[in-house]
């Protein structure tokens, strides 16, 4: 019994790895959000598709598990990488009592890497990835991580920077980072990476505080070395100063 948890990359089939593509082709049943399945529609046309609404993650994993238990090969689709705020962990938890199911996690290009490439090369050195979603993490813990990562001069990549219920979270996060990062720190954000309407822009941390972003945006905050070179966001690793 085989259950793939597949990271399809940020956009459509052109940002997917051949291994992800092969896993989908080898599967009988595809499970995932409609949005992601639509991105790879051509690949899954002849497959049985189990679509599930947002937020019902446990239900979705159980449906994938149940399909695998019937002997079908199943692919659970995640955007970006399946192990970065994706379904790979929960899938392992849900199948913990089903040793007959072989789970194979197929990595994908996560939004941090894909978005960094759109802006230039901001994540060349040590960086921290922090999600601003407090659905599963208490906000106090998110604040602490933002604060300490800023004190340690990490570049910071923010996932889930906003939603309708959390419209001012990016602003709050910037206020915390501004305690130890300069207001001039080069930053940027990218919307709809690899998808229709991809848009990336470079700004300062002070400007980022005023920016309106949505849930399909990934945000990048530089460290003390980050520069804007030819309009691109670049964090030098230090080769030129050695
Ligand atoms: N597993 C995904 C992350 C899921 S969490 C990955 O590895 O990329 C959802 C968050 O990821 C979004 O709120 C956004 O911050 C980021 N994200 C995922 N795909 C994106 C895309 N195509 N464009 C911009 N941001 C994206």
Short mmCIF file of C-alpha atoms and ligand atoms in Angstrom, two decimals:
data_model
loop_
_atom_site.label_atom_id
_atom_site.label_comp_id
_atom_site.label_asym_id
_atom_site.label_seq_id
_atom_site.Cartn_x
_atom_site.Cartn_y
_atom_site.Cartn_z
CA UNK A 1 0.00 0.00 0.00
CA UNK A 2 1.49 3.25 -1.14
CA UNK A 3 0.73 6.80 -0.13
CA UNK A 4 2.75 9.64 -1.63
CA UNK A 5 2.75 13.06 0.02
CA UNK A 6 3.80 15.25 -2.87
CA UNK A 7 5.12 18.81 -2.82
CA UNK A 8 4.24 20.20 -6.24
CA UNK A 9 6.24 23.42 -5.92
CA UNK A 10 4.78 26.93 -5.84
CA UNK A 11 2.93 26.95 -9.11
CA UNK A 12 2.10 24.66 -11.96
CA UNK A 13 3.79 21.65 -13.52
CA UNK A 14 6.82 23.67 -14.72
CA UNK A 15 8.00 24.17 -11.12
CA UNK A 16 7.44 20.55 -10.14
CA UNK A 17 10.27 18.04 -9.88
CA UNK A 18 10.26 15.01 -12.22
CA UNK A 19 9.98 12.81 -9.10
CA UNK A 20 6.79 14.61 -8.02
CA UNK A 21 5.44 14.27 -11.52
CA UNK A 22 6.21 10.53 -11.60
CA UNK A 23 4.51 9.96 -8.21
CA UNK A 24 1.35 11.66 -9.44
CA UNK A 25 1.41 9.65 -12.64
CA UNK A 26 1.81 6.42 -10.66
CA UNK A 27 -1.19 7.20 -8.44
CA UNK A 28 -4.82 6.10 -8.84
CA UNK A 29 -6.28 8.64 -6.41
CA UNK A 30 -5.33 12.30 -5.96
CA UNK A 31 -6.22 14.13 -2.73
CA UNK A 32 -5.85 17.87 -2.14
CA UNK A 33 -7.31 21.37 -2.22
CA UNK A 34 -9.11 22.28 -5.41
CA UNK A 35 -6.72 25.22 -5.90
CA UNK A 36 -3.68 22.94 -6.06
CA UNK A 37 -5.36 20.25 -8.11
CA UNK A 38 -6.38 22.91 -10.65
CA UNK A 39 -2.71 23.90 -11.02
CA UNK A 40 -1.84 20.41 -12.24
CA UNK A 41 -5.17 19.55 -13.90
CA UNK A 42 -3.60 18.15 -17.08
CA UNK A 43 -1.63 15.57 -15.08
CA UNK A 44 -4.60 14.22 -13.15
CA UNK A 45 -7.37 14.15 -15.73
CA UNK A 46 -7.74 10.37 -15.74
CA UNK A 47 -7.47 9.99 -11.94
CA UNK A 48 -9.99 9.65 -9.18
CA UNK A 49 -9.93 12.98 -7.36
CA UNK A 50 -10.91 13.52 -3.73
CA UNK A 51 -11.22 17.25 -3.21
CA UNK A 52 -11.56 18.59 0.30
CA UNK A 53 -12.19 22.12 1.57
CA UNK A 54 -9.58 24.26 3.33
CA UNK A 55 -9.03 23.76 7.05
CA UNK A 56 -10.23 20.14 7.16
CA UNK A 57 -6.73 18.75 7.26
CA UNK A 58 -7.34 15.75 9.52
CA UNK A 59 -10.37 14.71 7.49
CA UNK A 60 -8.35 15.01 4.28
CA UNK A 61 -5.53 12.85 5.64
CA UNK A 62 -8.00 10.23 6.87
CA UNK A 63 -9.63 10.08 3.45
CA UNK A 64 -6.23 9.62 1.83
CA UNK A 65 -5.39 6.88 4.35
CA UNK A 66 -8.73 5.11 3.77
CA UNK A 67 -8.21 5.17 0.01
CA UNK A 68 -4.71 3.71 0.45
CA UNK A 69 -6.14 0.95 2.68
CA UNK A 70 -8.32 -0.21 -0.23
CA UNK A 71 -5.10 -0.97 -2.09
CA UNK A 72 -5.11 2.04 -4.38
CA UNK A 73 -1.99 4.15 -4.83
CA UNK A 74 -2.74 7.60 -3.43
CA UNK A 75 -1.05 10.98 -3.85
CA UNK A 76 -1.77 13.72 -1.33
CA UNK A 77 -0.92 16.99 -3.05
CA UNK A 78 0.62 19.96 -1.18
CA UNK A 79 1.84 23.25 -2.57
CA UNK A 80 5.53 24.01 -2.27
CA UNK A 81 7.20 21.39 -0.11
CA UNK A 82 5.02 18.80 1.62
CA UNK A 83 7.11 18.97 4.80
CA UNK A 84 7.09 22.77 5.18
CA UNK A 85 3.73 23.77 6.69
CA UNK A 86 2.34 20.94 4.56
CA UNK A 87 0.64 17.61 5.16
CA UNK A 88 3.63 15.25 5.48
CA UNK A 89 3.73 15.31 9.29
CA UNK A 90 0.00 14.92 9.83
CA UNK A 91 -0.13 12.12 7.25
CA UNK A 92 2.47 10.18 9.30
CA UNK A 93 0.49 10.84 12.49
CA UNK A 94 -2.83 9.76 10.98
CA UNK A 95 -1.32 6.53 9.60
CA UNK A 96 0.60 5.64 12.76
CA UNK A 97 -1.57 2.55 13.34
CA UNK A 98 -1.44 1.41 9.71
CA UNK A 99 2.00 -0.13 9.22
CA UNK A 100 0.93 -1.61 5.87
CA UNK A 101 0.80 1.85 4.32
CA UNK A 102 4.16 2.93 3.00
CA UNK A 103 4.32 6.72 3.10
CA UNK A 104 6.76 8.39 0.74
CA UNK A 105 7.29 12.13 1.07
CA UNK A 106 8.32 13.77 -2.19
CA UNK A 107 10.00 17.15 -1.66
CA UNK A 108 9.08 20.24 -3.63
CA UNK A 109 10.34 23.78 -4.10
CA UNK A 110 9.07 25.71 -1.08
CA UNK A 111 7.78 29.28 -1.36
CA UNK A 112 10.88 30.61 0.46
CA UNK A 113 13.19 29.34 -2.28
CA UNK A 114 10.89 30.13 -5.19
CA UNK A 115 10.09 33.62 -3.89
CA UNK A 116 13.74 34.35 -3.07
CA UNK A 117 14.62 33.61 -6.69
CA UNK A 118 11.99 36.09 -7.89
CA UNK A 119 13.44 38.88 -5.70
CA UNK A 120 17.13 38.09 -6.27
CA UNK A 121 19.13 36.19 -3.67
CA UNK A 122 18.00 37.25 -0.18
CA UNK A 123 18.49 33.89 1.58
CA UNK A 124 22.16 33.36 0.77
CA UNK A 125 23.15 33.08 4.42
CA UNK A 126 21.47 31.89 7.63
CA UNK A 127 17.75 32.53 7.66
CA UNK A 128 14.71 31.77 9.78
CA UNK A 129 11.31 30.79 8.44
CA UNK A 130 8.39 31.91 10.60
CA UNK A 131 4.67 31.50 9.96
CA UNK A 132 2.46 34.34 11.23
CA UNK A 133 -0.53 32.03 11.49
CA UNK A 134 -1.65 31.64 15.09
CA UNK A 135 -4.19 28.92 14.31
CA UNK A 136 -1.87 26.22 15.67
CA UNK A 137 0.82 28.30 17.41
CA UNK A 138 0.18 30.81 20.22
CA UNK A 139 0.88 34.38 19.09
CA UNK A 140 3.25 34.91 22.06
CA UNK A 141 5.51 32.17 20.71
CA UNK A 142 5.46 33.70 17.23
CA UNK A 143 6.42 37.06 18.77
CA UNK A 144 9.30 35.46 20.65
CA UNK A 145 10.62 33.80 17.51
CA UNK A 146 10.39 37.05 15.54
CA UNK A 147 12.16 38.90 18.34
CA UNK A 148 15.01 36.43 18.84
CA UNK A 149 15.57 35.80 15.11
CA UNK A 150 15.83 39.57 14.65
CA UNK A 151 18.24 39.93 17.57
CA UNK A 152 20.40 37.19 16.04
CA UNK A 153 20.45 39.10 12.72
CA UNK A 154 18.82 36.33 10.70
CA UNK A 155 17.19 37.06 7.38
CA UNK A 156 13.55 36.19 8.04
CA UNK A 157 11.11 34.64 5.63
CA UNK A 158 7.46 34.95 6.67
CA UNK A 159 4.77 32.50 5.59
CA UNK A 160 1.05 33.08 6.13
CA UNK A 161 1.66 36.82 6.58
CA UNK A 162 -2.01 37.77 6.54
CA UNK A 163 -5.60 36.67 6.26
CA UNK A 164 -8.96 38.39 6.64
CA UNK A 165 -8.99 37.71 10.38
CA UNK A 166 -5.33 38.67 10.81
CA UNK A 167 -5.12 41.83 8.70
CA UNK A 168 -2.68 43.63 11.03
CA UNK A 169 -0.32 40.72 11.80
CA UNK A 170 2.38 41.79 9.36
CA UNK A 171 2.36 45.25 10.91
CA UNK A 172 2.68 43.73 14.39
CA UNK A 173 5.50 41.48 13.20
CA UNK A 174 7.35 44.45 11.69
CA UNK A 175 7.08 46.35 14.96
CA UNK A 176 8.79 43.46 16.74
CA UNK A 177 11.52 43.13 14.11
CA UNK A 178 12.06 46.93 14.19
CA UNK A 179 13.20 46.60 17.81
CA UNK A 180 16.50 45.16 16.56
CA UNK A 181 16.53 45.69 12.77
CA UNK A 182 16.99 49.08 11.12
CA UNK A 183 13.91 50.68 9.46
CA UNK A 184 16.04 50.84 6.27
CA UNK A 185 16.59 47.06 6.20
CA UNK A 186 15.95 45.90 2.62
CA UNK A 187 12.89 43.65 2.43
CA UNK A 188 10.53 42.34 -0.21
CA UNK A 189 7.46 40.25 -0.82
CA UNK A 190 6.15 38.08 -3.63
CA UNK A 191 2.53 37.27 -4.38
CA UNK A 192 1.34 34.29 -6.41
CA UNK A 193 4.81 32.84 -6.93
CA UNK A 194 4.89 30.75 -10.11
CA UNK A 195 1.20 31.41 -10.71
CA UNK A 196 -0.91 33.81 -12.77
CA UNK A 197 -0.36 37.35 -11.54
CA UNK A 198 3.04 36.74 -9.93
CA UNK A 199 4.18 40.03 -8.41
CA UNK A 200 7.34 40.75 -6.47
CA UNK A 201 8.55 44.00 -4.98
CA UNK A 202 11.47 45.28 -2.93
CA UNK A 203 10.98 47.80 -0.10
CA UNK A 204 12.37 48.79 3.29
CA UNK A 205 11.27 47.31 6.62
CA UNK A 206 9.55 50.61 7.39
CA UNK A 207 7.60 50.37 4.12
CA UNK A 208 6.84 46.69 4.65
CA UNK A 209 5.03 47.70 7.83
CA UNK A 210 2.52 49.61 5.69
CA UNK A 211 2.22 46.98 2.96
CA UNK A 212 -0.99 45.10 2.24
CA UNK A 213 -0.33 41.44 1.67
CA UNK A 214 -2.63 38.45 1.35
CA UNK A 215 -2.44 34.76 2.16
CA UNK A 216 -0.78 33.99 -1.18
CA UNK A 217 2.21 36.17 -0.32
CA UNK A 218 5.64 35.27 1.07
CA UNK A 219 7.60 38.03 2.80
CA UNK A 220 11.38 38.46 3.03
CA UNK A 221 13.17 40.58 5.63
CA UNK A 222 16.89 41.15 5.19
CA UNK A 223 19.71 40.99 7.73
CA UNK A 224 22.20 43.78 8.42
CA UNK A 225 24.18 42.82 5.27
CA UNK A 226 21.27 42.69 2.82
CA UNK A 227 21.47 45.14 -0.09
CA UNK A 228 19.54 46.12 -3.16
CA UNK A 229 21.72 45.46 -6.21
CA UNK A 230 20.30 46.43 -9.58
CA UNK A 231 16.80 46.40 -8.11
CA UNK A 232 17.26 42.90 -6.67
CA UNK A 233 17.33 41.90 -3.01
CA UNK A 234 20.72 40.33 -2.22
CA UNK A 235 22.28 39.11 1.02
CA UNK A 236 26.02 38.80 0.35
CA UNK A 237 27.60 35.70 1.87
CA UNK A 238 30.81 37.65 2.25
CA UNK A 239 32.99 36.29 -0.59
CA UNK A 240 33.99 39.80 -1.68
CA UNK A 241 35.13 40.90 1.75
CA UNK A 242 37.24 37.78 2.46
N1 LIG B 1 3.93 23.94 1.82
C1 LIG B 1 3.98 25.31 1.34
C2 LIG B 1 3.61 26.31 2.41
C3 LIG B 1 2.16 26.25 2.85
S1 LIG B 1 1.76 27.49 4.05
C4 LIG B 1 5.38 25.58 0.79
O1 LIG B 1 6.31 24.82 1.05
O2 LIG B 1 5.56 26.58 0.06
C5 LIG B 1 0.98 28.69 3.04
C6 LIG B 1 1.86 29.93 2.88
O3 LIG B 1 2.94 29.62 2.01
C7 LIG B 1 1.15 31.10 2.22
O4 LIG B 1 0.43 31.88 3.16
C8 LIG B 1 2.32 31.87 1.62
O5 LIG B 1 2.97 32.63 2.62
C9 LIG B 1 3.25 30.74 1.21
N2 LIG B 1 3.05 30.35 -0.21
C10 LIG B 1 2.80 29.11 -0.65
N3 LIG B 1 2.70 29.09 -2.00
C11 LIG B 1 2.89 30.37 -2.42
C12 LIG B 1 2.90 31.00 -3.71
N4 LIG B 1 2.71 30.31 -4.82
N5 LIG B 1 3.12 32.33 -3.75
C13 LIG B 1 3.33 33.05 -2.62
N6 LIG B 1 3.33 32.51 -1.40
C14 LIG B 1 3.11 31.18 -1.28
#
